[in-house]
PDB file of C-alpha atoms in Angstrom:
ATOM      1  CA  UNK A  20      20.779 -38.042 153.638  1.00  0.00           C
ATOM      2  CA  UNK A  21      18.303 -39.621 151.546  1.00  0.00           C
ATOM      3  CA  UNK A  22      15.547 -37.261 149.377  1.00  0.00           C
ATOM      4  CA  UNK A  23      12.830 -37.575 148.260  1.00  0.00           C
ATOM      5  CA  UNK A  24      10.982 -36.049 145.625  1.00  0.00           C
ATOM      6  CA  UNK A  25       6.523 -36.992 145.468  1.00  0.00           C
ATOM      7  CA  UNK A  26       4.457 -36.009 143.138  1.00  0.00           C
ATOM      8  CA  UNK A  27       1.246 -35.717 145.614  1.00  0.00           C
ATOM      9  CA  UNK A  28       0.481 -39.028 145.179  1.00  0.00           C
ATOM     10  CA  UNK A  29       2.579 -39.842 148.558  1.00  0.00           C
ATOM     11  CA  UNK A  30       4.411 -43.692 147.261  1.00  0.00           C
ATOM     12  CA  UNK A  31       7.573 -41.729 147.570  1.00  0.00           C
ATOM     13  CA  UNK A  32       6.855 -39.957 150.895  1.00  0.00           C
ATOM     14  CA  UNK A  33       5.646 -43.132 152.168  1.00  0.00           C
ATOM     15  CA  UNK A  34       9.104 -44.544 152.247  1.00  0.00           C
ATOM     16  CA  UNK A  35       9.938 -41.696 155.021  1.00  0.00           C
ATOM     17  CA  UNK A  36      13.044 -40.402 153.438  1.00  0.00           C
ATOM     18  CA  UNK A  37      15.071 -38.321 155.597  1.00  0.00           C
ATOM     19  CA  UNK A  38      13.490 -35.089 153.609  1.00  0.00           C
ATOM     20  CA  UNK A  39      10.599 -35.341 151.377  1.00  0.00           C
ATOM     21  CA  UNK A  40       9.013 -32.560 149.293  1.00  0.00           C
ATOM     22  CA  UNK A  41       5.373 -33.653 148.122  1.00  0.00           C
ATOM     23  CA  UNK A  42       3.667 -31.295 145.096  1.00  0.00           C
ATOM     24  CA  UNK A  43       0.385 -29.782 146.459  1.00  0.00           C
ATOM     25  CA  UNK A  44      -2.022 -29.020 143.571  1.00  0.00           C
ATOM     26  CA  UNK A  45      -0.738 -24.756 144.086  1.00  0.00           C
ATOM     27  CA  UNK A  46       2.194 -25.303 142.850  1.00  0.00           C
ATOM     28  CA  UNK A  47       3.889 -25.238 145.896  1.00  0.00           C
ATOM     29  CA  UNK A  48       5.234 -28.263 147.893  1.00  0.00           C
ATOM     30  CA  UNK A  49       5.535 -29.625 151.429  1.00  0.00           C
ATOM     31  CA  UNK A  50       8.609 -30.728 152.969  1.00  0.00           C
ATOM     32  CA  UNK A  51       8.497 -33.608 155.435  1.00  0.00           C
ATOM     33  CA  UNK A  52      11.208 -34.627 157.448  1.00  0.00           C
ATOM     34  CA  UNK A  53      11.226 -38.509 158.724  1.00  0.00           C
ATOM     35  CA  UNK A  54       7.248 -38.459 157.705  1.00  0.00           C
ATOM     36  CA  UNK A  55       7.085 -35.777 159.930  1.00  0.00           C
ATOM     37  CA  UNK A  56       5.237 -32.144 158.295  1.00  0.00           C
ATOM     38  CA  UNK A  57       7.638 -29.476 158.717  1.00  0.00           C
ATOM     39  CA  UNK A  58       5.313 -26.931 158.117  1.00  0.00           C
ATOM     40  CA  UNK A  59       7.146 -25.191 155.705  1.00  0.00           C
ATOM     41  CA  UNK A  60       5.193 -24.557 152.142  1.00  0.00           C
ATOM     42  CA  UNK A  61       7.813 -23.858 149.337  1.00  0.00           C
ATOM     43  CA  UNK A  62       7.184 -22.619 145.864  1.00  0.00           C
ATOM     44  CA  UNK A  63       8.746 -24.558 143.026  1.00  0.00           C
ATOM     45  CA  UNK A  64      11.187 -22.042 141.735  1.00  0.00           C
ATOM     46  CA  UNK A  65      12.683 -22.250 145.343  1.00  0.00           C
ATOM     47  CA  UNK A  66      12.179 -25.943 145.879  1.00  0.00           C
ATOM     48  CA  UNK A  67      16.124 -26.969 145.153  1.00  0.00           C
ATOM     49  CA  UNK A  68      17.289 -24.215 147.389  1.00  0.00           C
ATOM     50  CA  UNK A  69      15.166 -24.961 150.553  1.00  0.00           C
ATOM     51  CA  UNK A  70      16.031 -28.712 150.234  1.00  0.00           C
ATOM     52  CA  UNK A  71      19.601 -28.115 149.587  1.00  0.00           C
ATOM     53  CA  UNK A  72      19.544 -25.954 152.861  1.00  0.00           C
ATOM     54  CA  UNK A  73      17.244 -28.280 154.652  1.00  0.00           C
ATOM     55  CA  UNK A  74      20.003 -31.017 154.519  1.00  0.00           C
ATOM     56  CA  UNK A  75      22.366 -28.993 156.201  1.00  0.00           C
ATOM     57  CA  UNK A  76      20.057 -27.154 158.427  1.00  0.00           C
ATOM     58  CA  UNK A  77      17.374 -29.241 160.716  1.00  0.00           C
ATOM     59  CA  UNK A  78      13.918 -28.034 159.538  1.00  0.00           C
ATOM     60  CA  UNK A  79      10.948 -27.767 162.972  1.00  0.00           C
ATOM     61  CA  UNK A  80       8.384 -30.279 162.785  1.00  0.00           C
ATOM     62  CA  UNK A  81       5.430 -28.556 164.713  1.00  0.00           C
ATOM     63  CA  UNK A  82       4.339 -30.637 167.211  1.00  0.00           C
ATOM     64  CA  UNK A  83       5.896 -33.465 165.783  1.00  0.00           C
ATOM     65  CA  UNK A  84       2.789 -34.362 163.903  1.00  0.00           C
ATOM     66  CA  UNK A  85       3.215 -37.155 161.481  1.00  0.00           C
ATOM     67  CA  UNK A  86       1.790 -36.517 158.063  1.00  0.00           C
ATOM     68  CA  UNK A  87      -0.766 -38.329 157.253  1.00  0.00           C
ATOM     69  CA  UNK A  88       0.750 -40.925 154.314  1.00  0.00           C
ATOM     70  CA  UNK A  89      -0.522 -43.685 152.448  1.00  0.00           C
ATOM     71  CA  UNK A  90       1.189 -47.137 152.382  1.00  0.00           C
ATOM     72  CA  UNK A  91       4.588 -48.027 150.868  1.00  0.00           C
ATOM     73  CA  UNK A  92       3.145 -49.357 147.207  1.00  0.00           C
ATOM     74  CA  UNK A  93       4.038 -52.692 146.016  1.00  0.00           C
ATOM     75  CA  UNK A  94       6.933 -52.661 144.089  1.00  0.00           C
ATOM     76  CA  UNK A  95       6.091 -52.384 140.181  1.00  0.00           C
ATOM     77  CA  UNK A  96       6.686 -55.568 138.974  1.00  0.00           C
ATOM     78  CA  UNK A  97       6.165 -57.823 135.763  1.00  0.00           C
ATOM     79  CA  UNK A  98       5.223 -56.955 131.825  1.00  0.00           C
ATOM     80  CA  UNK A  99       3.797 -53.759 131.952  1.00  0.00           C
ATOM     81  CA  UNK A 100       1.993 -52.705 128.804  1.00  0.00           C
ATOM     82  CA  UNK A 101       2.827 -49.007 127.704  1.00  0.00           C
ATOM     83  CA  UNK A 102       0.631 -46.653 126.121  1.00  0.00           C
ATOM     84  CA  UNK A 103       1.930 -46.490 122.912  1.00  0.00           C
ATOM     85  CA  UNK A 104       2.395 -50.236 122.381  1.00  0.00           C
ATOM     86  CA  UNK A 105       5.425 -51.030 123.633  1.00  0.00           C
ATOM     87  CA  UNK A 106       6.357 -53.105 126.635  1.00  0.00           C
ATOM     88  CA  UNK A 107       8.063 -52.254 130.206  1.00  0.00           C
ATOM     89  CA  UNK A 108       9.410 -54.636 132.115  1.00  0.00           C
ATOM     90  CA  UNK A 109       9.646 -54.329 135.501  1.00  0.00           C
ATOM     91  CA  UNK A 110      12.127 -57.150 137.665  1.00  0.00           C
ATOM     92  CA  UNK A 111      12.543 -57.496 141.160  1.00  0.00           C
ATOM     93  CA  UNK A 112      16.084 -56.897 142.831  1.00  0.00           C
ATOM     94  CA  UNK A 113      16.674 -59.438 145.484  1.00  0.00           C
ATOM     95  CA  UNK A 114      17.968 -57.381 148.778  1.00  0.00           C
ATOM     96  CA  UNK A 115      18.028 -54.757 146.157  1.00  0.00           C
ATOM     97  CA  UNK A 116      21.310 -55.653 144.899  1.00  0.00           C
ATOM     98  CA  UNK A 117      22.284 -55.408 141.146  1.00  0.00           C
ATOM     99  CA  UNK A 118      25.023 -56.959 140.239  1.00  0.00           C
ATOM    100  CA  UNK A 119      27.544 -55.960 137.479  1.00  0.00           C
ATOM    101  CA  UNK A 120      27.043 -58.944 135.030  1.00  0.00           C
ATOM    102  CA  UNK A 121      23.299 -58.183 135.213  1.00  0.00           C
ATOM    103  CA  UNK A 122      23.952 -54.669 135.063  1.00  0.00           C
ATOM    104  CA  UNK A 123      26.084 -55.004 132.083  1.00  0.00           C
ATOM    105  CA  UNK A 124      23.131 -56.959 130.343  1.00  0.00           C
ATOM    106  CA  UNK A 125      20.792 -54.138 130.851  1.00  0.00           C
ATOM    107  CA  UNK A 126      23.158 -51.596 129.412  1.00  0.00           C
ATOM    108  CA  UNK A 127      23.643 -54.086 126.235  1.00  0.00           C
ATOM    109  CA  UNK A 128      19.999 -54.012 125.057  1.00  0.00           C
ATOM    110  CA  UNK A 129      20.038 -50.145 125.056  1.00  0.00           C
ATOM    111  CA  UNK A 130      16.672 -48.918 126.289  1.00  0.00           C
ATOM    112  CA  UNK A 131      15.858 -46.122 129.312  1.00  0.00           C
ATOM    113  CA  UNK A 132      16.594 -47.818 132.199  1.00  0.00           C
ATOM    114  CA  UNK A 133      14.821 -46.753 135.921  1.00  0.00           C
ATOM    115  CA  UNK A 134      16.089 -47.839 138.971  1.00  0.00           C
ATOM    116  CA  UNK A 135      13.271 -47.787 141.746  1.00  0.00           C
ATOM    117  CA  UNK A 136      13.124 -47.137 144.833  1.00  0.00           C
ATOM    118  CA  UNK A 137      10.857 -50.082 145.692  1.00  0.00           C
ATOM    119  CA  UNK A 138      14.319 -52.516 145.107  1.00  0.00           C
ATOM    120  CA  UNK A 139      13.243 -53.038 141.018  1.00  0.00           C
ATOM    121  CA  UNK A 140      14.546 -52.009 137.941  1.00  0.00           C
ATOM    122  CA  UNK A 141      12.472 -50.825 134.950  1.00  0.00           C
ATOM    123  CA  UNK A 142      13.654 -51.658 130.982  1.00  0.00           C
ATOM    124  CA  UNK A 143      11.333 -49.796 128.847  1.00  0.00           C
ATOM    125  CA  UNK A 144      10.326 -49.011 125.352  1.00  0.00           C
ATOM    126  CA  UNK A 145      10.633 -52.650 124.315  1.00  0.00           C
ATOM    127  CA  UNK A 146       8.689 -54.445 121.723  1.00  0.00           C
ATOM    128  CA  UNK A 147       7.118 -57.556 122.440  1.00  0.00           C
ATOM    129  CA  UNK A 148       9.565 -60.338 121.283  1.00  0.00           C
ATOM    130  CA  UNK A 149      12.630 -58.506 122.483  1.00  0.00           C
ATOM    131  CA  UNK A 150      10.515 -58.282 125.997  1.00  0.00           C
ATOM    132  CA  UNK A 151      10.389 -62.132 125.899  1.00  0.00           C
ATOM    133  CA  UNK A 152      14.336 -62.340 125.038  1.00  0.00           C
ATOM    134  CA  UNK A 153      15.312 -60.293 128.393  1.00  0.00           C
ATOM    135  CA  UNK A 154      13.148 -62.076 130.561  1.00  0.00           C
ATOM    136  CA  UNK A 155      14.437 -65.202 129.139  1.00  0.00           C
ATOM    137  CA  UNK A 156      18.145 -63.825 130.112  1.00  0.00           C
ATOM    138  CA  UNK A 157      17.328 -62.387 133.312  1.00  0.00           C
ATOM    139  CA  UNK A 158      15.072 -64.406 135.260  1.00  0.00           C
ATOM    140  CA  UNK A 159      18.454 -66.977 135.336  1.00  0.00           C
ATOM    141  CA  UNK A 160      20.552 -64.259 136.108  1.00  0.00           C
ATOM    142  CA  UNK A 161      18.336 -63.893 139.633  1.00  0.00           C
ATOM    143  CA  UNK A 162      15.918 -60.772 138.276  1.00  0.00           C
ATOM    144  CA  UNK A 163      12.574 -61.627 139.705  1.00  0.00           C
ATOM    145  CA  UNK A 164       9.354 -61.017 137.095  1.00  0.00           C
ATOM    146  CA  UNK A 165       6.890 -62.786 139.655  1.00  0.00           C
ATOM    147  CA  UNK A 166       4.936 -60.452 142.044  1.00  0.00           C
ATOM    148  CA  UNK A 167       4.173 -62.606 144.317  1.00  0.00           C
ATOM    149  CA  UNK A 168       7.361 -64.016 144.444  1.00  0.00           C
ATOM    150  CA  UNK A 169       8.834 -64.444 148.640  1.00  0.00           C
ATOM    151  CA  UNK A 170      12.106 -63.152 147.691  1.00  0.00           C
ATOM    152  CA  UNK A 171      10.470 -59.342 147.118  1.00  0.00           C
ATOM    153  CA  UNK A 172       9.673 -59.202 150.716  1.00  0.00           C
TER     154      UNK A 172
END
């Protein structure tokens, strides 16, 4: 069972996830099962509970009314310029796959790491030259830094 957690801005629900809970602005969130609304309105201290139970018990979907969602988002991908100055980079995964040796690299240069679900991988808190040293290392290794590149779709 695949979850999914949105923060009302639907990219995650979009993806359909077998259960989805999507933050309304009360506090409370809706749960969507296969992009379908279950009806069910859940407060946050309860949230973990009702999905945990969810997964094991099939929620109704009135009427089996989709919810209305936007579309999937492009994947983030490329030098992405943080707030504070520093540099994210944001690579492509093609078929999604990571394998070890690149994993391994991204370990090595010891930054927070994010693993999307959009099939890319996220190295952040970099400064600018060490940002140009990883690309240089990954883009061989197969990590793909161009958006428009046909091996993202």
């Amino acid at each position: 069972t695949v979850l999914g957690f949105d923060d009302g801005t639907g990219d995650i629900a979009a993806l359909t996830p077998d259960l989805a809970a999507v933050a309304l602005p009360d506090d409370r969130w809706r749960l969507l099962r296969r992009g379908h609304d279950t009806g069910l309105r859940v407060e946050t201290g309860e949230l973990v509970d009702t999905m945990l139970a969810a997964v094991h018990t099939p929620t109704p979907s009135p009427g089996g009314v989709p919810a209305q969602l936007p579309a999937p988002p492009a994947p983030p991908i490329g030098w992405l310029d943080q707030r504070d100055g520093a540099v994210t980079l944001a690579g492509g995964l093609r078929d999604g796959e990571l394998p070890a040796r690149t994993a391994e690299f991204l370990a090595a240069v010891d930054r927070p790491l994010l693993i999307t679900p959009w099939r890319s991988v996220l190295l952040c808190d970099l400064d600018e030259w060490t940002a140009e040293q990883v690309v240089r290392v990954l883009a061989p290794m197969g990590v793909i830094f161009d958006a428009q590149s046909p091996h993202l779709h």
